[in-house]
Tab-separated table of C-alpha atoms in Angstrom:
chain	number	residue	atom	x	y	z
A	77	UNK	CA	-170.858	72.585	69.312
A	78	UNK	CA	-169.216	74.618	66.813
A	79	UNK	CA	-171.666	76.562	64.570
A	80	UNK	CA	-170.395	77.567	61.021
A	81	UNK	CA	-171.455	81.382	59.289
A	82	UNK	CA	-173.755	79.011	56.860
A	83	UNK	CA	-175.625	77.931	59.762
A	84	UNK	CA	-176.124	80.874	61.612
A	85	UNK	CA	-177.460	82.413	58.435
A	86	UNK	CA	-179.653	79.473	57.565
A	87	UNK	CA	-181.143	79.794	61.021
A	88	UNK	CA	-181.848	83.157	61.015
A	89	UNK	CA	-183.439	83.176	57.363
A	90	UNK	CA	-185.823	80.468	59.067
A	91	UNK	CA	-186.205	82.277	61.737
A	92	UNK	CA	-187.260	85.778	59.789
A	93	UNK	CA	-189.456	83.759	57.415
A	94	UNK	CA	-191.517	82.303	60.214
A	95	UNK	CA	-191.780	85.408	61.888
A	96	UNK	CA	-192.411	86.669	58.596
A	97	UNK	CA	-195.436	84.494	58.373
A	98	UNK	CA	-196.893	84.919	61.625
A	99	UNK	CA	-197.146	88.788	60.998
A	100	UNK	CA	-198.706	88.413	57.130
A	101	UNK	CA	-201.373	85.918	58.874
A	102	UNK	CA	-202.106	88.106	61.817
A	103	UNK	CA	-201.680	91.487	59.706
A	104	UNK	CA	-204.448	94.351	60.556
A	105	UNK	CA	-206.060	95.985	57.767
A	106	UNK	CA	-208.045	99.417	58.304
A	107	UNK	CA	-209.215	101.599	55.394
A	108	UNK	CA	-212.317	104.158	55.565
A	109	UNK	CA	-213.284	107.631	54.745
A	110	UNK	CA	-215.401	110.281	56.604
A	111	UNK	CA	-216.747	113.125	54.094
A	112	UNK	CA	-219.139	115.554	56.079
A	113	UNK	CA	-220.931	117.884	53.755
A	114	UNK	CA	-218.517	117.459	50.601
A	115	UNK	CA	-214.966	117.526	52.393
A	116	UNK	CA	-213.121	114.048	52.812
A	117	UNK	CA	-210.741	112.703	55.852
A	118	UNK	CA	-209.011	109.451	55.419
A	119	UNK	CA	-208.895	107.092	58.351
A	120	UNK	CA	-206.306	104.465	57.625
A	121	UNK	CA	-206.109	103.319	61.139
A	122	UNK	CA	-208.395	101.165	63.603
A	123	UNK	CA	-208.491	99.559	67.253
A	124	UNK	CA	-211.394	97.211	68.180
A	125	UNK	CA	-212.982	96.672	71.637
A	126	UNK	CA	-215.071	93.904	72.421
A	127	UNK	CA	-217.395	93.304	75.012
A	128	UNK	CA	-218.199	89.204	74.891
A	129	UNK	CA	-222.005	88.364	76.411
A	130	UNK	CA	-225.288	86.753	74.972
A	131	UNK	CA	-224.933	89.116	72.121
A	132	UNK	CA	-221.224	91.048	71.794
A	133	UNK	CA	-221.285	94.939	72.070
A	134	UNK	CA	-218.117	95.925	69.199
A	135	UNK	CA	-216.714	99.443	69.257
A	136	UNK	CA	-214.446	100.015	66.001
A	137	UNK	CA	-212.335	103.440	66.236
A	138	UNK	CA	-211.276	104.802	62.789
A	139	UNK	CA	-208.435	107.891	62.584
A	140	UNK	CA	-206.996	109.672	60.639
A	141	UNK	CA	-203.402	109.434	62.187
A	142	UNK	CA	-202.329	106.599	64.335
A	143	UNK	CA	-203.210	106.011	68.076
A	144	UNK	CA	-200.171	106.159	70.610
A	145	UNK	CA	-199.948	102.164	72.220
A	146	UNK	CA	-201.476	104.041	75.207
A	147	UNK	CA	-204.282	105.497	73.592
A	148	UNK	CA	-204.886	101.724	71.780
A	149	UNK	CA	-204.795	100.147	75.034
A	150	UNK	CA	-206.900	102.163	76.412
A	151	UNK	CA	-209.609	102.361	73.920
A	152	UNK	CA	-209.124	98.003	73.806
A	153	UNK	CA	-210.401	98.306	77.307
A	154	UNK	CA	-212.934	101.031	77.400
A	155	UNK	CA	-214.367	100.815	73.953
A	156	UNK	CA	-214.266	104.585	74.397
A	157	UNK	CA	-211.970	107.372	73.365
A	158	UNK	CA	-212.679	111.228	73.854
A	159	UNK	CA	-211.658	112.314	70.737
A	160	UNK	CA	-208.437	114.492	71.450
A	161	UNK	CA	-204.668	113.646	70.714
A	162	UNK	CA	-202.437	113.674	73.592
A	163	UNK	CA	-201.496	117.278	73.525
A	164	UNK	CA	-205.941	118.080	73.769
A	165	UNK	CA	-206.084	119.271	69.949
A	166	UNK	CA	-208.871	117.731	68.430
A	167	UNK	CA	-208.694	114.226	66.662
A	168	UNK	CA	-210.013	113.268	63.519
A	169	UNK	CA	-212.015	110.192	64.055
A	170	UNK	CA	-215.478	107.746	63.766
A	171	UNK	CA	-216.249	105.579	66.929
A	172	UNK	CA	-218.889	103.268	65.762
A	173	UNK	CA	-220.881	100.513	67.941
A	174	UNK	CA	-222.376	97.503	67.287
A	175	UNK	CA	-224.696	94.367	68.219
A	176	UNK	CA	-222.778	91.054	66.701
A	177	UNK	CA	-224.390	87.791	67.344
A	178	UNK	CA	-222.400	85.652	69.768
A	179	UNK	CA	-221.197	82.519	67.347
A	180	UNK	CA	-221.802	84.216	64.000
A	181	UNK	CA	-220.778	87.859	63.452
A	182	UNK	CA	-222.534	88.335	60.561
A	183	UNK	CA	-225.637	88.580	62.703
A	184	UNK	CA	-225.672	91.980	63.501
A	185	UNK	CA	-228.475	93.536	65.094
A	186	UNK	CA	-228.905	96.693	63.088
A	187	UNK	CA	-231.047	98.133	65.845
A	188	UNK	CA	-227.619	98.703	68.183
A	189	UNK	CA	-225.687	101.193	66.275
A	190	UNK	CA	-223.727	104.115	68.286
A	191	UNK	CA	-221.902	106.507	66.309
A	192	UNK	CA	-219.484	109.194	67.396
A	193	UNK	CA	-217.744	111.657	65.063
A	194	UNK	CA	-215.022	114.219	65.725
A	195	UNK	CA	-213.001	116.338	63.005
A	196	UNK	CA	-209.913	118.074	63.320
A	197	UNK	CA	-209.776	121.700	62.256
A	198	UNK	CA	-213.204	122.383	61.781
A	199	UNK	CA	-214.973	124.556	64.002
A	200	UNK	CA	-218.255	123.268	63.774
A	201	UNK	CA	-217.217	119.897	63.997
A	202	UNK	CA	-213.972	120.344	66.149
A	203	UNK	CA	-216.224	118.236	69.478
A	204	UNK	CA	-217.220	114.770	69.618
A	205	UNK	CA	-220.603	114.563	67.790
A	206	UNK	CA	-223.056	111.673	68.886
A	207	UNK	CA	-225.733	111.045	66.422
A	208	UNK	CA	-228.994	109.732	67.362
A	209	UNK	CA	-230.697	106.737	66.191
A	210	UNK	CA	-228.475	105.883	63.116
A	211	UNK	CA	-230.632	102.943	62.220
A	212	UNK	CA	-231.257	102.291	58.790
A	213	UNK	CA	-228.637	104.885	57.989
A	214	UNK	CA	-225.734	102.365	58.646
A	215	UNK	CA	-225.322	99.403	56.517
A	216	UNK	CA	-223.311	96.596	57.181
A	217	UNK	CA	-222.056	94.757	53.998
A	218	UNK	CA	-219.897	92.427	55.347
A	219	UNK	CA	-218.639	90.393	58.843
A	220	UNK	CA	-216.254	87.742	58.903
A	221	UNK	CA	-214.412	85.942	61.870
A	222	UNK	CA	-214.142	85.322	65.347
A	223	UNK	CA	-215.080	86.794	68.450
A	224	UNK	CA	-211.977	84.832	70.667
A	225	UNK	CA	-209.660	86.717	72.095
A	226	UNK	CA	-206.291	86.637	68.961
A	227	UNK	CA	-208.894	85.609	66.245
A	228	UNK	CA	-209.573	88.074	63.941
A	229	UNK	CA	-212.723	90.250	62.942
A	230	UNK	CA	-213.325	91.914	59.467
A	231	UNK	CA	-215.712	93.809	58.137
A	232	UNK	CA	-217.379	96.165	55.944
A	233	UNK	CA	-219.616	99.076	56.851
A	234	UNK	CA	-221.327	102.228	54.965
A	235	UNK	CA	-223.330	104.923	56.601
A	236	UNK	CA	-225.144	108.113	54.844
A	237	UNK	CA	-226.266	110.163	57.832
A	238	UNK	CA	-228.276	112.866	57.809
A	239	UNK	CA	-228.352	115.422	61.036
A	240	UNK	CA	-227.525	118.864	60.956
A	241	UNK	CA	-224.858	117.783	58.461
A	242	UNK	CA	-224.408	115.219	55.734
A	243	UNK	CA	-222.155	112.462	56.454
A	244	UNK	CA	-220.686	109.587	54.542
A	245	UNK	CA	-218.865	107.169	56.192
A	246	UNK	CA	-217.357	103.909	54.523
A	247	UNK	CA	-214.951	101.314	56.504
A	248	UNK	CA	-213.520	98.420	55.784
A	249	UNK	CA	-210.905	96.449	58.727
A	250	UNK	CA	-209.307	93.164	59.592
A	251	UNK	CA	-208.478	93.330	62.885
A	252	UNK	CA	-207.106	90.571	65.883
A	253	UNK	CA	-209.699	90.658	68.537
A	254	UNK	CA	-208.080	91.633	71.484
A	255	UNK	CA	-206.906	89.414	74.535
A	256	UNK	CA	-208.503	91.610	77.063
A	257	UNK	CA	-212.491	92.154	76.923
A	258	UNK	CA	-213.746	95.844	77.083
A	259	UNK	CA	-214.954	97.124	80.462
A	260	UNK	CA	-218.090	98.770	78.917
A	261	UNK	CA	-219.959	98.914	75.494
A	262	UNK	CA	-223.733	98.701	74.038
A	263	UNK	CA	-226.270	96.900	76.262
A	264	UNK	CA	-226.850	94.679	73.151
A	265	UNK	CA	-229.474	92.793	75.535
């Protein structure tokens, strides 16, 4: 069968629209900011790890530059990152952990939070900081979505922390859930 220039066009405009569409519906979304005691980092870019059971253990990473595939991967199946770029300097970055109810994620359980903060550049800050007992400190305005593995997850989160320092954290993310479950995470039991 002979195929004319019209139809090889018209097939690949189908083709690219479709695709097209399958990327805006599955698109990720991450916007946040991290401003500890007056200075403010951007951190346009998220990975989720999910660790399914009676109650699901999330881990959300926020950064301020983008994660390597590696790095993502990783991170998808740890729920844990160190807090370094590849070459060791210091990353800018929130790691925050969660309780979500198994069929409805809007049921968080606000006594589960873990939060881990490094910033680049800073020598006070320039190590991964775990805080302790966050609760009450992080809100959660907003869960949406599914917990299956492709499905997507969105959310909105603020935290003022107090510790040694002040922080103010806001996030916001659409994210797929991804297909492989996280090796470790909160005991959200």
């Amino acid at each position: 069968m002979r195929q004319t220039f019209g139809s090889v066009v018209a097939a690949a405009s189908l083709a690219l629209l479709a695709t097209t569409g399958q990327a805006a519906q599955g698109a990720s979304n991450c916007k946040g900011s991290l401003t500890i005691n007056g200075r403010t980092h951007a951190l346009p870019h998220c990975a989720l790890a999910v660790l399914p059971g009676p109650v699901h253990s999330v881990t959300l990473l926020a950064t301020a530059e983008p994660l390597s595939r590696a790095e993502a991967d990783a991170f998808t199946q740890s729920a844990y990152h160190r807090g370094t770029r590849p070459d060791g300097s210091q990353r800018t970055m929130v790691m925050l952990s969660f309780c979500a109810g198994r069929s409805a994620p809007d049921a968080v359980l606000a006594r589960k939070f873990g939060v881990d903060i490094s910033v680049a550049g800073n020598p006070m800050q320039g190590r991964v900081r775990s805080l302790p007992d966050p609760q009450g400190q992080v809100r959660v305005k907003r869960l949406a979505g599914s917990f299956e593995p492709g499905k997507h997850f969105s959310g909105a989160l603020e935290g003022r922390i107090t510790d040694s320092d002040r922080f103010t954290l806001e996030l916001e993310w659409s994210l797929p859930v991804p297909q492989q479950q996280a090796a470790s995470g909160l005991s959200c039991d």
